[in-house]
Short mmCIF file of C-alpha atoms and ligand atoms in Angstrom, two decimals:
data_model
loop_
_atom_site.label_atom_id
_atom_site.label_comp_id
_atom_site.label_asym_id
_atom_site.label_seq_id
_atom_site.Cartn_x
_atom_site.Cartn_y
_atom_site.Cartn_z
CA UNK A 1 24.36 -37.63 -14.72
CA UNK A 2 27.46 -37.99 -12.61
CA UNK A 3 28.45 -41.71 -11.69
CA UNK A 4 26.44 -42.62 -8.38
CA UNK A 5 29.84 -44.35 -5.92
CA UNK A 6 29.26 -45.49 -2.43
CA UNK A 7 31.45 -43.08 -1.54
CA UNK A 8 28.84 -40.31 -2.99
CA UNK A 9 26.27 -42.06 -1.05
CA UNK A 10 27.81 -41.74 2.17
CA UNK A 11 28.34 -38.04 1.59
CA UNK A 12 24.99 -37.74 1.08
CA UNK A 13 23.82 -38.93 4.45
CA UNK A 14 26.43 -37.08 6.32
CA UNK A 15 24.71 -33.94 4.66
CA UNK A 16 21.19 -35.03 4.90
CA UNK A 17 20.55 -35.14 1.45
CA UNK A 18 18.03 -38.23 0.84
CA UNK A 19 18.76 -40.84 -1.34
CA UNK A 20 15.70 -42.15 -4.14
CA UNK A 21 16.12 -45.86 -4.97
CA UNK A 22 13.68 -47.88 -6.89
CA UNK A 23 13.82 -51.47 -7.49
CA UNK A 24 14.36 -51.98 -11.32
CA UNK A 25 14.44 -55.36 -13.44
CA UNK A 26 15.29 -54.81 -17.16
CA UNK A 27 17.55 -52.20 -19.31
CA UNK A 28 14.74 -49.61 -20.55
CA UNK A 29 13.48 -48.82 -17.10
CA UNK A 30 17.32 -49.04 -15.96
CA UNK A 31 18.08 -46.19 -18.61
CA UNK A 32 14.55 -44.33 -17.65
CA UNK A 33 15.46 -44.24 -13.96
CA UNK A 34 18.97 -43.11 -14.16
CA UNK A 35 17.91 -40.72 -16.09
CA UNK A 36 15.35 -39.44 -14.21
CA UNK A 37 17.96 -38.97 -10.90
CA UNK A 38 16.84 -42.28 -9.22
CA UNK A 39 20.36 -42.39 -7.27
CA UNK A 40 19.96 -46.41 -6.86
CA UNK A 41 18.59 -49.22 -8.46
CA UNK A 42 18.04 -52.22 -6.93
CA UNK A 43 17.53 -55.66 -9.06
CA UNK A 44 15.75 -57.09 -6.15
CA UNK A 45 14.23 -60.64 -5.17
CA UNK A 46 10.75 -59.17 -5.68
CA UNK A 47 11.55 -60.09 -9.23
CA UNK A 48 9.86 -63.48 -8.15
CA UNK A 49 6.44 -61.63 -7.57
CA UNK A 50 6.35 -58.70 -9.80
CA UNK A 51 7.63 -60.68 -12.99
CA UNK A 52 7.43 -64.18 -12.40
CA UNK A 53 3.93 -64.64 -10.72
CA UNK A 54 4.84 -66.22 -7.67
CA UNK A 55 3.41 -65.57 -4.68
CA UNK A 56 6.87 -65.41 -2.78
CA UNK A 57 10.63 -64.73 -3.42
CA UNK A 58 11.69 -68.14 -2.20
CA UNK A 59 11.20 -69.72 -6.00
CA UNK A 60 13.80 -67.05 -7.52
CA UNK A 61 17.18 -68.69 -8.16
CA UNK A 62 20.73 -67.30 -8.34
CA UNK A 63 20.50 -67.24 -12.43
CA UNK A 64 17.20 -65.14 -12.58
CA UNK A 65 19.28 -62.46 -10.54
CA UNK A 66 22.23 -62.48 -12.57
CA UNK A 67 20.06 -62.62 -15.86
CA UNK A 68 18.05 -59.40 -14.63
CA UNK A 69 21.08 -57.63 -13.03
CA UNK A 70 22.91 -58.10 -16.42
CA UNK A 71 19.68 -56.52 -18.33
CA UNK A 72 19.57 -53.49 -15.88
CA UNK A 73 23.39 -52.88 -15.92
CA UNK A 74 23.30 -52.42 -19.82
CA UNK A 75 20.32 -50.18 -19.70
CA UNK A 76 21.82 -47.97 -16.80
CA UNK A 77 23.14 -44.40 -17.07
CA UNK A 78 24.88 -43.84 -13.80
CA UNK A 79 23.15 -45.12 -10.97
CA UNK A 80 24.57 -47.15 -8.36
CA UNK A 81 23.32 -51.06 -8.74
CA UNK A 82 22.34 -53.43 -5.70
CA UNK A 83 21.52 -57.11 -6.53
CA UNK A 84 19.62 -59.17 -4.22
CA UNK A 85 21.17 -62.69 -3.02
CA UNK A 86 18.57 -64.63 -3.84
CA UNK A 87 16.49 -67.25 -0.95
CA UNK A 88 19.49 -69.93 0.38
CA UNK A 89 22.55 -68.59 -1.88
CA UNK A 90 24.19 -67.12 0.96
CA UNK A 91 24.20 -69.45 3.76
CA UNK A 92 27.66 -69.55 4.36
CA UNK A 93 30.66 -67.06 3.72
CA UNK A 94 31.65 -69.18 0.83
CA UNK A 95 28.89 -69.64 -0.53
CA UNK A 96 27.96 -66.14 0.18
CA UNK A 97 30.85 -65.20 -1.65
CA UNK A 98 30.85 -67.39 -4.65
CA UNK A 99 27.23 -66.08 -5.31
CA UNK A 100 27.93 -62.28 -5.18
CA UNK A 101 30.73 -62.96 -7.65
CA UNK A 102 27.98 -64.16 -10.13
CA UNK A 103 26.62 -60.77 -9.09
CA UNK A 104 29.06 -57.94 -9.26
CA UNK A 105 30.80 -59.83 -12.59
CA UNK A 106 26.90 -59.48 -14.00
CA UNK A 107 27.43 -55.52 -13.20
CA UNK A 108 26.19 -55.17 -9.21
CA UNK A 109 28.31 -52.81 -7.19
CA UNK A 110 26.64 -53.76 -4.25
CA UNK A 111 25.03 -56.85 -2.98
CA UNK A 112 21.91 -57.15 -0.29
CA UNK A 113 21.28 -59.58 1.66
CA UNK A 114 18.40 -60.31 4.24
CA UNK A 115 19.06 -61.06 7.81
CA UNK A 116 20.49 -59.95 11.42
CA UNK A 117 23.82 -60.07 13.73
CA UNK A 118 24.16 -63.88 12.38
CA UNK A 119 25.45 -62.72 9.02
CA UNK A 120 28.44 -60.37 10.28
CA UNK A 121 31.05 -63.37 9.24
CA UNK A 122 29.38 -63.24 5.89
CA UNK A 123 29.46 -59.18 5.55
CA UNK A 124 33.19 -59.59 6.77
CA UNK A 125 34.20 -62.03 3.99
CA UNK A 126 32.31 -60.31 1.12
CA UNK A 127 33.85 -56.81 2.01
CA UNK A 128 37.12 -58.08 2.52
CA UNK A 129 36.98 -59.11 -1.22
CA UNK A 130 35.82 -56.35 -2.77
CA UNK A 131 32.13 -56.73 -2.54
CA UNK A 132 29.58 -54.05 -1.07
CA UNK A 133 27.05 -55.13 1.17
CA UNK A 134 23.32 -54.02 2.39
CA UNK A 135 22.13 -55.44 4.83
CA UNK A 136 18.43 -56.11 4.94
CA UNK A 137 16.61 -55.80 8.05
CA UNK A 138 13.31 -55.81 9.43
CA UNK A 139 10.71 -57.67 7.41
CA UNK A 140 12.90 -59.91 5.75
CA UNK A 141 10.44 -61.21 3.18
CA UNK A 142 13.03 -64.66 2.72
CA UNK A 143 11.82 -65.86 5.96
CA UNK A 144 8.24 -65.12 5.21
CA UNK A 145 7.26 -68.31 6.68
CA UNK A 146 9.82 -68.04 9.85
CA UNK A 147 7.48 -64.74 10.44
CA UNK A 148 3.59 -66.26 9.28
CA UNK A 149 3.15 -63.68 7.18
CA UNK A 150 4.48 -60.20 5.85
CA UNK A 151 4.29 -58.13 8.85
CA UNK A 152 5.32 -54.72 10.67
CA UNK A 153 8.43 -55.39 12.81
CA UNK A 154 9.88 -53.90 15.56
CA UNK A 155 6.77 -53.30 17.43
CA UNK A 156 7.64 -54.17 20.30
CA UNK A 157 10.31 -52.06 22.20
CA UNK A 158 12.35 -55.16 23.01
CA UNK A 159 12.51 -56.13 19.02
CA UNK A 160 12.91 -52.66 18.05
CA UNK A 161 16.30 -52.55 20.48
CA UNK A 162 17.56 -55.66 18.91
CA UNK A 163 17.31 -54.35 15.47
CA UNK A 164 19.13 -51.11 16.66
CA UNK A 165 21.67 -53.58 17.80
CA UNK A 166 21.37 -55.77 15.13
CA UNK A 167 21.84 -52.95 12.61
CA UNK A 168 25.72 -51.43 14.78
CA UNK A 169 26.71 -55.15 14.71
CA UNK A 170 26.35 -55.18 10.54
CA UNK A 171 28.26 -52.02 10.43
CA UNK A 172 30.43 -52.84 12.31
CA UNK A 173 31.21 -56.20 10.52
CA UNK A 174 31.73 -54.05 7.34
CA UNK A 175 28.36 -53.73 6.00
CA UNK A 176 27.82 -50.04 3.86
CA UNK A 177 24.55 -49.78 3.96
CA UNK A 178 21.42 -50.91 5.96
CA UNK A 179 17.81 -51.41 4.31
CA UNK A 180 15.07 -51.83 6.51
CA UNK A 181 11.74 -52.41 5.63
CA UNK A 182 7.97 -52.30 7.24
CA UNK A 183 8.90 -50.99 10.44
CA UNK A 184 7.63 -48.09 12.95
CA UNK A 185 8.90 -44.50 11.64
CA UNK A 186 10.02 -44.08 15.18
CA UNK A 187 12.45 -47.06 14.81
CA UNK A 188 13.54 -46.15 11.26
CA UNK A 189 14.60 -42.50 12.15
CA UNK A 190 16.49 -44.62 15.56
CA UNK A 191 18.28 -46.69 13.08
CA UNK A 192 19.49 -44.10 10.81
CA UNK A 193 20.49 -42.17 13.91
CA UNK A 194 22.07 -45.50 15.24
CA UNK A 195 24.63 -45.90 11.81
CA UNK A 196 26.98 -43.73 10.15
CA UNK A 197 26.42 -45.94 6.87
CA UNK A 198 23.27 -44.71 5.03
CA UNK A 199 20.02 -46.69 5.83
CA UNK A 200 17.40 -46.76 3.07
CA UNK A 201 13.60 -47.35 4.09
CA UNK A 202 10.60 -48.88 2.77
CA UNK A 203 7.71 -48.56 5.10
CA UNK A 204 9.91 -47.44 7.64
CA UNK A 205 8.83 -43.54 8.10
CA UNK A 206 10.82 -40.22 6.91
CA UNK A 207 13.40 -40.47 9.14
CA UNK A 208 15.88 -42.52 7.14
CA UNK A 209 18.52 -41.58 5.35
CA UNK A 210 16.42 -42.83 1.71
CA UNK A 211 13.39 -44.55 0.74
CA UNK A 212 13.12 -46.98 -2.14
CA UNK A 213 9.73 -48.85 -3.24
CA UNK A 214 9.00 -51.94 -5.90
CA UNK A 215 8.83 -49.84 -9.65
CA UNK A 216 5.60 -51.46 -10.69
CA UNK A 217 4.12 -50.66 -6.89
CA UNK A 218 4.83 -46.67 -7.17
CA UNK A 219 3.52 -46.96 -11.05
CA UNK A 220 0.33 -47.91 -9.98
CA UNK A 221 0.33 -51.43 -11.40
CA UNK A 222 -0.72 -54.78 -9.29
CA UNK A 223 -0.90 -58.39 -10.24
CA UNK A 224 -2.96 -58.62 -7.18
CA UNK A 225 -5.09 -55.88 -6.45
CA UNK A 226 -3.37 -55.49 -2.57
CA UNK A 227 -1.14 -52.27 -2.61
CA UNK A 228 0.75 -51.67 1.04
CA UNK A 229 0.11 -48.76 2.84
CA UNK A 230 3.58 -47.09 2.70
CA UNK A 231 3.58 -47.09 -1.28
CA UNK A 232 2.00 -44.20 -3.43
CA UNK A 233 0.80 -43.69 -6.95
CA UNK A 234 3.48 -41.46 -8.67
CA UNK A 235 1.57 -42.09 -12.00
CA UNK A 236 -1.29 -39.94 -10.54
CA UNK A 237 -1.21 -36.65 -12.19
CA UNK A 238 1.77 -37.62 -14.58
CA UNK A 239 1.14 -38.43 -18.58
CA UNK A 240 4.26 -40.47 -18.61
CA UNK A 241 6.58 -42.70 -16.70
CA UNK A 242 9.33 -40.61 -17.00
CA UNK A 243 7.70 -37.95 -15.33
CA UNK A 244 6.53 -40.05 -12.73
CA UNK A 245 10.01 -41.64 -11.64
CA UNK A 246 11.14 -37.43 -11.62
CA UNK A 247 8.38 -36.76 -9.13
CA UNK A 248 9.50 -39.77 -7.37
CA UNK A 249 12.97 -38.71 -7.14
CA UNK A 250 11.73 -34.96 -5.95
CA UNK A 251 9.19 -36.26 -3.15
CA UNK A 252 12.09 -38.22 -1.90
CA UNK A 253 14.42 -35.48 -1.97
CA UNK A 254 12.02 -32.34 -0.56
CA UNK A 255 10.68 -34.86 1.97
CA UNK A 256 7.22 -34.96 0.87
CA UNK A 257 6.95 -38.70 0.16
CA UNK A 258 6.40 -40.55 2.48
CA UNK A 259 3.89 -38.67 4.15
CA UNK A 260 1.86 -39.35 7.55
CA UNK A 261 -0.33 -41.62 5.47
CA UNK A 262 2.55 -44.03 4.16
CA UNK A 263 3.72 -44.97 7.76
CA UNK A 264 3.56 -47.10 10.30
CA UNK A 265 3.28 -44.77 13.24
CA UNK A 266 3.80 -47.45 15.98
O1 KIV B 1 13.37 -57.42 -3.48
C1 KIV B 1 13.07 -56.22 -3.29
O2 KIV B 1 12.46 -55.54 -4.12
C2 KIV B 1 13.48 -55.62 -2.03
C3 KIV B 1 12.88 -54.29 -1.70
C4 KIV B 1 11.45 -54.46 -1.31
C5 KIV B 1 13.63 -53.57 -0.67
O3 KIV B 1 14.23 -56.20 -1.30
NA1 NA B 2 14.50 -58.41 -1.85
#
């Protein structure tokens, strides 16, 4: 497989070809992604749920990302790798940037980080030094107690504008992506629409530019028995993973996944 670059990326969205991404941990599911044409992987914060047990990602320090981001940079074949900032490691641009450079020297090429028009000073320092960033919008599952809960956003037409807004303001600070998650599909196709940098949804419809989901989620495995309604089984049907993350890859590409059933319609 040819090298994933941001620059690829961006193509990509300009000619409406959608981009798979899959959150990924460790170095054999790194190498069993890539190879199975998942364009991104993303060592995300959910790390703190899915591996560790907790029942948040506010536990999940600064080390634990570097540690797994090392792990999935030595397993990888190609794809393009996003590392979360971990909860409170980017609260201000210097600390913002001292923690990404744990990050992309670990093997990122990207960084994420969760929040609205507040971080632009942030975005501007990081990409003036050579670091990629995605900005996470939406249900920003950091501030899962700010919110009481992990719920839809953008509901409301006056929230939904200021995450339109929100999402111009980012890009226009420097930020290369957007990644917005648990919102209307009406509001994710408005975003994407909104941007000229790619935006990549989870539980945000069909109408962005990408989709990615949580690995274990899509393989059908659950610490706790609740499954959202935007994921699907890709195991169903399939005798092995790698088949599974292929099928994955083609939904996202054809346009079949995520169906009707996967979305918050408003
Ligand atoms: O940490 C994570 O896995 C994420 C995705 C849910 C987008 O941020
Ligand atoms: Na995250």
């Amino acid at each position: 497989m040819t090298n994933i670059t941001l620059t690829r990326l961006q193509t990509m969205k300009q000619r409406g070809d959608k981009i798979a991404m899959l959150t990924c941990y460790d170095a054999t599911f790194a190498h069993t992604a890539s190879i199975a044409g998942v364009d991104m992987l993303l060592i995300g914060d959910t790390l703190g749920m899915i591996l560790q047990g907790h029942d948040s990602t506010l536990p999940v320090t600064l080390g634990d990302m570097v540690y797994h981001t090392a792990c999935v940079k030595r397993g990888n074949t190609g794809s393009f790798i996003i590392a979360d900032l971990s909860f409170l490691t980017y609260s201000s641009p210097e600390q913002a940037l001292m923690s990404s450079g744990l990050l992309m020297q670990a093997g990122a090429q990207m960084v994420k980080l969760e929040g609205g028009a507040w971080l632009c000073e942030s975005v501007r320092q990081l990409t003036r030094n050579g670091v990629p960033v995605c900005a996470h919008i939406g249900l920003t599952p950091q501030s899962v107690n700010v919110f009481g809960g992990f719920k839809v956003q953008g509901r409301d037409p006056e929230h939904a504008k200021e995450l339109v807004e929100s999402a111009k303001i980012l890009e226009e600070a420097g930020a290369a992506m957007i990644l917005v998650e648990a919102v209307p599909a009406s509001l994710g196709k408005s975003l994407s629409e909104a941007v000229s940098v790619p935006v990549i949804g989870i539980g945000a419809g069909a109408g962005t530019d990408g989709q990615v989901l949580v690995l274990h989620d899509m393989l059908g495995l659950t610490l706790t028995g609740r499954v959202p309604k935007f994921v699907r089984n890709f195991m169903t049907g399939q005798d092995s993973i790698q088949a599974a993350l292929q099928s994955y890859v083609a939904a996202v590409k054809d346009g079949t996944f995520p169906a009707e059933e996967h979305c918050y319609l408003e």
